[in-house]
CSV table of C-alpha atoms in Angstrom, one decimal:
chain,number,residue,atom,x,y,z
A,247,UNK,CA,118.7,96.6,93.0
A,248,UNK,CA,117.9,99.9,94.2
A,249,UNK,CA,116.8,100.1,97.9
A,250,UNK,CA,113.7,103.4,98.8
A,251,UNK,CA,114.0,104.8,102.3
A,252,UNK,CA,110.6,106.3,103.8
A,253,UNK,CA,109.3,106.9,106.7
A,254,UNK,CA,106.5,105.6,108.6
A,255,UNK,CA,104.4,107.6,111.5
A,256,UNK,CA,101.9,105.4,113.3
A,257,UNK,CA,99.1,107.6,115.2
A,258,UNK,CA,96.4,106.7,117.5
A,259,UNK,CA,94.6,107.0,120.9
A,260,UNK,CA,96.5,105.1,123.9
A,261,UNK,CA,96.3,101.4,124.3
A,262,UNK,CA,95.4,101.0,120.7
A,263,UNK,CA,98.1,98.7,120.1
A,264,UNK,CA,100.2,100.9,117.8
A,265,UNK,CA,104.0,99.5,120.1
A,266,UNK,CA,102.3,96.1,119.9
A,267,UNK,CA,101.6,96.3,116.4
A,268,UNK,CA,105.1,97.0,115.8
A,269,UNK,CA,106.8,94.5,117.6
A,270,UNK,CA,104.6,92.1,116.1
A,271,UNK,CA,105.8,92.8,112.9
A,272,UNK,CA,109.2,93.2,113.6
A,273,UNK,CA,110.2,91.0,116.3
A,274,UNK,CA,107.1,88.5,115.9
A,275,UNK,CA,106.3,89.0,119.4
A,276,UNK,CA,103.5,90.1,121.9
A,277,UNK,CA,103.4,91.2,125.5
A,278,UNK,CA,100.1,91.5,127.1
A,279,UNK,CA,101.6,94.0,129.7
A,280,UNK,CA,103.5,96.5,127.4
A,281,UNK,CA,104.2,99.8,128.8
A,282,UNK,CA,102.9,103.2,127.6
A,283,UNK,CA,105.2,104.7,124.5
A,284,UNK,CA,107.3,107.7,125.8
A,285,UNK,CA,107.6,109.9,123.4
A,286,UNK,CA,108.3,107.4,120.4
A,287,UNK,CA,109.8,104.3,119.7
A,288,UNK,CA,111.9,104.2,116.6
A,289,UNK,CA,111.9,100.3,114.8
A,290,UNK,CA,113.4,99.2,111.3
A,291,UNK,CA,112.6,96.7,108.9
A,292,UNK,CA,113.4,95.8,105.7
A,293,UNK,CA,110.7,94.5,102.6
A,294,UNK,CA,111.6,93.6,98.9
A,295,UNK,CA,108.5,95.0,96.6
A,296,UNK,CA,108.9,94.2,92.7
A,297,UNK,CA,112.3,95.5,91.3
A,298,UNK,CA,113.0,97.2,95.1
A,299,UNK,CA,114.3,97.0,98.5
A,300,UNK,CA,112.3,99.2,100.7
A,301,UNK,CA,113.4,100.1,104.0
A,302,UNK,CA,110.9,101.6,106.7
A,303,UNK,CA,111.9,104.0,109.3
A,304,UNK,CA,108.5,103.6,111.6
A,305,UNK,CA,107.8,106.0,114.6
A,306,UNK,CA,105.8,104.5,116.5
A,307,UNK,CA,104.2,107.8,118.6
A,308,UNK,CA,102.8,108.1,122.0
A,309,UNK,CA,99.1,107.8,122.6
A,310,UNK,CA,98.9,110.0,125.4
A,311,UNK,CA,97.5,113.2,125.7
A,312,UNK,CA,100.1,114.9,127.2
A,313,UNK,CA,102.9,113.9,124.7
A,314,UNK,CA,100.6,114.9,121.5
A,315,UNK,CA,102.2,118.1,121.4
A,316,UNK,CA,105.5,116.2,120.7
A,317,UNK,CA,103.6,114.5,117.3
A,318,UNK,CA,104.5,116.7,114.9
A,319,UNK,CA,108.8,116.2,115.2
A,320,UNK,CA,107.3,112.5,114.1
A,321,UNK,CA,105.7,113.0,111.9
A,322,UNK,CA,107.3,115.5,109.6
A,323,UNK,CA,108.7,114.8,106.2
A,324,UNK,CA,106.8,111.2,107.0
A,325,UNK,CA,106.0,109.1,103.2
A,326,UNK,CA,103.2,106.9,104.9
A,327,UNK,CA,100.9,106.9,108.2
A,328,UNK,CA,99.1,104.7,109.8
A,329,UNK,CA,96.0,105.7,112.0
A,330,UNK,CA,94.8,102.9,114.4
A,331,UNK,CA,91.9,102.5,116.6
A,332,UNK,CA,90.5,99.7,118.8
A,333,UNK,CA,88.0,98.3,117.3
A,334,UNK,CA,85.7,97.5,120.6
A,335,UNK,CA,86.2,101.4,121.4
A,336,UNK,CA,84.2,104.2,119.4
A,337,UNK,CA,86.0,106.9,121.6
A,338,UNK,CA,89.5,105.6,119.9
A,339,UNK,CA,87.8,105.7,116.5
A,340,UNK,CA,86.6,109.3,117.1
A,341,UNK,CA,90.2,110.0,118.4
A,342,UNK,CA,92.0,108.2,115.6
A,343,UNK,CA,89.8,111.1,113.1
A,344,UNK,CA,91.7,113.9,115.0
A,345,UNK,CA,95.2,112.8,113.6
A,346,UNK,CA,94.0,113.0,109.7
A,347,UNK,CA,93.8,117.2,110.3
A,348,UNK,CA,97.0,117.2,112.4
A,349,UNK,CA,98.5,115.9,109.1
A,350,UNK,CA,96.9,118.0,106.7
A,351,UNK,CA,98.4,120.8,108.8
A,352,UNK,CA,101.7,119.1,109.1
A,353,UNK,CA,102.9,117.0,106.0
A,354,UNK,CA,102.8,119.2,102.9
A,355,UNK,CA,103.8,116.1,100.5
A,356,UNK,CA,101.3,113.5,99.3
A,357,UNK,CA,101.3,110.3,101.5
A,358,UNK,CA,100.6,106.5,102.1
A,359,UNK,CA,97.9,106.3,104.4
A,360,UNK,CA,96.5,103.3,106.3
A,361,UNK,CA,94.0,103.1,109.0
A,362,UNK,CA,94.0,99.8,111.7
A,363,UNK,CA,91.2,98.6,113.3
A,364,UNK,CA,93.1,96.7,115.7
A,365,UNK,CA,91.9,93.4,118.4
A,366,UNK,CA,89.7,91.8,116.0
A,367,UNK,CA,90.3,88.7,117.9
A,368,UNK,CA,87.5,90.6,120.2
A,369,UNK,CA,84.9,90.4,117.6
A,370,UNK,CA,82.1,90.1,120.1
A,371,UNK,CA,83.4,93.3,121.7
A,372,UNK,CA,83.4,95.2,118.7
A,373,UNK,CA,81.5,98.4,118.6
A,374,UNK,CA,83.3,100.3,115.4
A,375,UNK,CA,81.9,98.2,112.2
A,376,UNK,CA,83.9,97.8,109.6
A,377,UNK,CA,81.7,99.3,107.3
A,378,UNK,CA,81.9,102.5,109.1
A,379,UNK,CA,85.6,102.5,109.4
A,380,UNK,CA,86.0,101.5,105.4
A,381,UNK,CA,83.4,104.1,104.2
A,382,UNK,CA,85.7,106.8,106.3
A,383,UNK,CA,89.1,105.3,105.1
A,384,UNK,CA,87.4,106.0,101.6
A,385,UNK,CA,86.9,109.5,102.4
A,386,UNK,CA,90.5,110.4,103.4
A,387,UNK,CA,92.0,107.9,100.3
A,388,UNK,CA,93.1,105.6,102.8
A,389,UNK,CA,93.4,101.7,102.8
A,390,UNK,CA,91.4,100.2,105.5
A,391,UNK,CA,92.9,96.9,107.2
A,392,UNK,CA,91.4,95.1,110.2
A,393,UNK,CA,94.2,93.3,112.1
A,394,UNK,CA,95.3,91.9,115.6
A,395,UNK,CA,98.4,92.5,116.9
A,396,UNK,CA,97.8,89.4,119.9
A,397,UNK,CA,97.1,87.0,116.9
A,398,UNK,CA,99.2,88.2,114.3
A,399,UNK,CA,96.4,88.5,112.0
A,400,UNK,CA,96.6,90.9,108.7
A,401,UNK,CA,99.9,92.9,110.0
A,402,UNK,CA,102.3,91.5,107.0
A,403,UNK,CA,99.5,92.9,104.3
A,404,UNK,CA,99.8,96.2,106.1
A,405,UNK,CA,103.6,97.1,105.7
A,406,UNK,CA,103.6,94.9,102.4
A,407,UNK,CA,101.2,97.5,101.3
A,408,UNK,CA,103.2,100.5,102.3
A,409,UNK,CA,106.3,99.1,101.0
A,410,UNK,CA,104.7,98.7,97.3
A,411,UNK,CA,102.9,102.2,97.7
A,412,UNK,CA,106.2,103.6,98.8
A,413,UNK,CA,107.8,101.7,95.5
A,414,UNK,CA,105.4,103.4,93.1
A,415,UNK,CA,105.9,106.9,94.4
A,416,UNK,CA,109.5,106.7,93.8
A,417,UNK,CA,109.2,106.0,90.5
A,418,UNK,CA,106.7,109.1,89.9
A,419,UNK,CA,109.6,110.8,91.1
A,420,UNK,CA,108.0,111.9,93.9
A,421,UNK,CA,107.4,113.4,97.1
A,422,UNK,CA,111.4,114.5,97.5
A,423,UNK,CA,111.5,113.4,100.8
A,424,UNK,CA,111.2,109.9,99.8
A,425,UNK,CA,115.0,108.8,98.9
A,426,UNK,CA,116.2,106.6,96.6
A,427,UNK,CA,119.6,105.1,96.3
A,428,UNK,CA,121.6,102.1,93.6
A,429,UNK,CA,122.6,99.3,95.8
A,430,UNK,CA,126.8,100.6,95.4
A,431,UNK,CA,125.1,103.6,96.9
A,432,UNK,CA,123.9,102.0,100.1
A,433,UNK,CA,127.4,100.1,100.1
A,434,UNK,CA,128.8,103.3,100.2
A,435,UNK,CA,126.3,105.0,102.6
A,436,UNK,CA,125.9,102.3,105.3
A,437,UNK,CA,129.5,101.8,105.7
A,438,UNK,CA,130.7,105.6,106.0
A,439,UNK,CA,127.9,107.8,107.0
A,440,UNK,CA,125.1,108.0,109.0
A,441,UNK,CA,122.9,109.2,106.7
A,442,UNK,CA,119.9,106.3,106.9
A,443,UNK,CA,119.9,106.8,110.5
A,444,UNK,CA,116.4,107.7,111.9
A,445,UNK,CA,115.2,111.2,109.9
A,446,UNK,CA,114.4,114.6,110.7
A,447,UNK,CA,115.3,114.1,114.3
A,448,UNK,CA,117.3,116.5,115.5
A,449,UNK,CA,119.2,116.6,119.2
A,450,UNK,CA,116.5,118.5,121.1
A,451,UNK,CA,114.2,116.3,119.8
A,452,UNK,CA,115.8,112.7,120.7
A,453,UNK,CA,116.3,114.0,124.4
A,454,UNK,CA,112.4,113.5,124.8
A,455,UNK,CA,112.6,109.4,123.3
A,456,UNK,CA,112.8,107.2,126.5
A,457,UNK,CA,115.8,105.5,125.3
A,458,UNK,CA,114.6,102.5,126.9
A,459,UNK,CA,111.6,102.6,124.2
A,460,UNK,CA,113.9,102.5,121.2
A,461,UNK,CA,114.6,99.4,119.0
A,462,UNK,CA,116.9,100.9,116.5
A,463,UNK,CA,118.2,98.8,113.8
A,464,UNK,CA,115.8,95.5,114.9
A,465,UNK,CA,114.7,94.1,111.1
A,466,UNK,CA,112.0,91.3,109.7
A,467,UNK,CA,113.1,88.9,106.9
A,468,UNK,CA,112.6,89.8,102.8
A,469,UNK,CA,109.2,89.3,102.7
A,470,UNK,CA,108.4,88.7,99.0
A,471,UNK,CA,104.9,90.7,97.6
């Protein structure tokens, strides 16, 4: 079975939920009190879609102002992003719009995108309709999911969705960053190199990751499609 590697970049305003989103999915947990990301946290987890094994690399980036200028190091050579907002907060919608030109300028290869509208389990909160958010996810050729990361509700479909997107543009052969590799190959690879380490990062880059942020290698069960 052959395995595709991509990489993930999830973007969004501070206390969106983008680190809590994460952890949901891949360590099925949630802490009301999570810290602010610094710099990025780096998680792993595994999917089987159809006749593949996909493995995502997800960056999970800072929503802070003052580490924006840090984004792009994240987010280049990325296959998918994910753009989240708070769904009882217009100024993270308006914010979460900012990150679609940052990767226009950024990511030359086509991409999987996603937008969030996270904390639906504050519907009476919500000010950002969902038919707002889906009419502009149809403008930028995203998929629009609503999800919470406290409840656990829709996160699954999201990466499940990446994973088979991420599938289909490796057979189309492209974008070239997106790898590909025979299981004999990842045999190979895992056991003697370090190549499906996290990507494009290079050493004056990871010196601005609080290493206390990072979950490297932390992975979800097969999920079949």
């Amino acid at each position: 079975m052959k395995t595709v590697v991509g990489k993930v970049v999830v973007l969004g305003h501070q206390g969106v939920g983008k680190t809590s989103t994460c952890l949901r999915y891949v360590e099925n947990s949630f802490n009301q009190q999570i810290s602010p990301t610094i710099g990025a946290s780096f998680f792993s987890s595994k999917i089987k879609a159809m006749d593949r094994i996909v493995k995502l690399q997800i960056w999970d980036t800072a929503g802070q102002e003052r580490f924006k200028a840090m984004a792009p190091m994240f987010y280049r050579n990325a296959n998918a992003a994910i753009l989240m907002f708070d769904i009882t907060s217009e100024a993270s919608f308006e914010s979460m719009k900012g990150w679609i030109s940052e990767l226009k300028r950024n990511v030359e290869e086509s991409m999987v995108l996603c937008v969030l509208g996270n904390k639906i389990d504050l519907v009476d909160r919500r000010v950002v309709l969902r038919d707002e958010a889906l009419g502009y996810s149809k403008t930028i050729g995203a998929q629009y999911f609503e999800i919470s990361a406290k409840t656990d509700q829709g996160i699954v479909l999201v990466f499940e969705y990446i994973a088979m997107e991420l599938v289909k543009m490796s057979r189309n052969g492209s974008p070239t960053s997106l790898k590909t590799y025979n299981s004999t190959d990842m045999d190979s690879i895992m056991a003697s190199s370090s190549e499906l380490e996290p990507t494009d990062i290079g050493n004056e880059e990871v010196v601005n990751i609080s290493i206390n942020s990072i979950a490297h290698g932390d992975t979800v069960p097969f999920r079949c499609c």
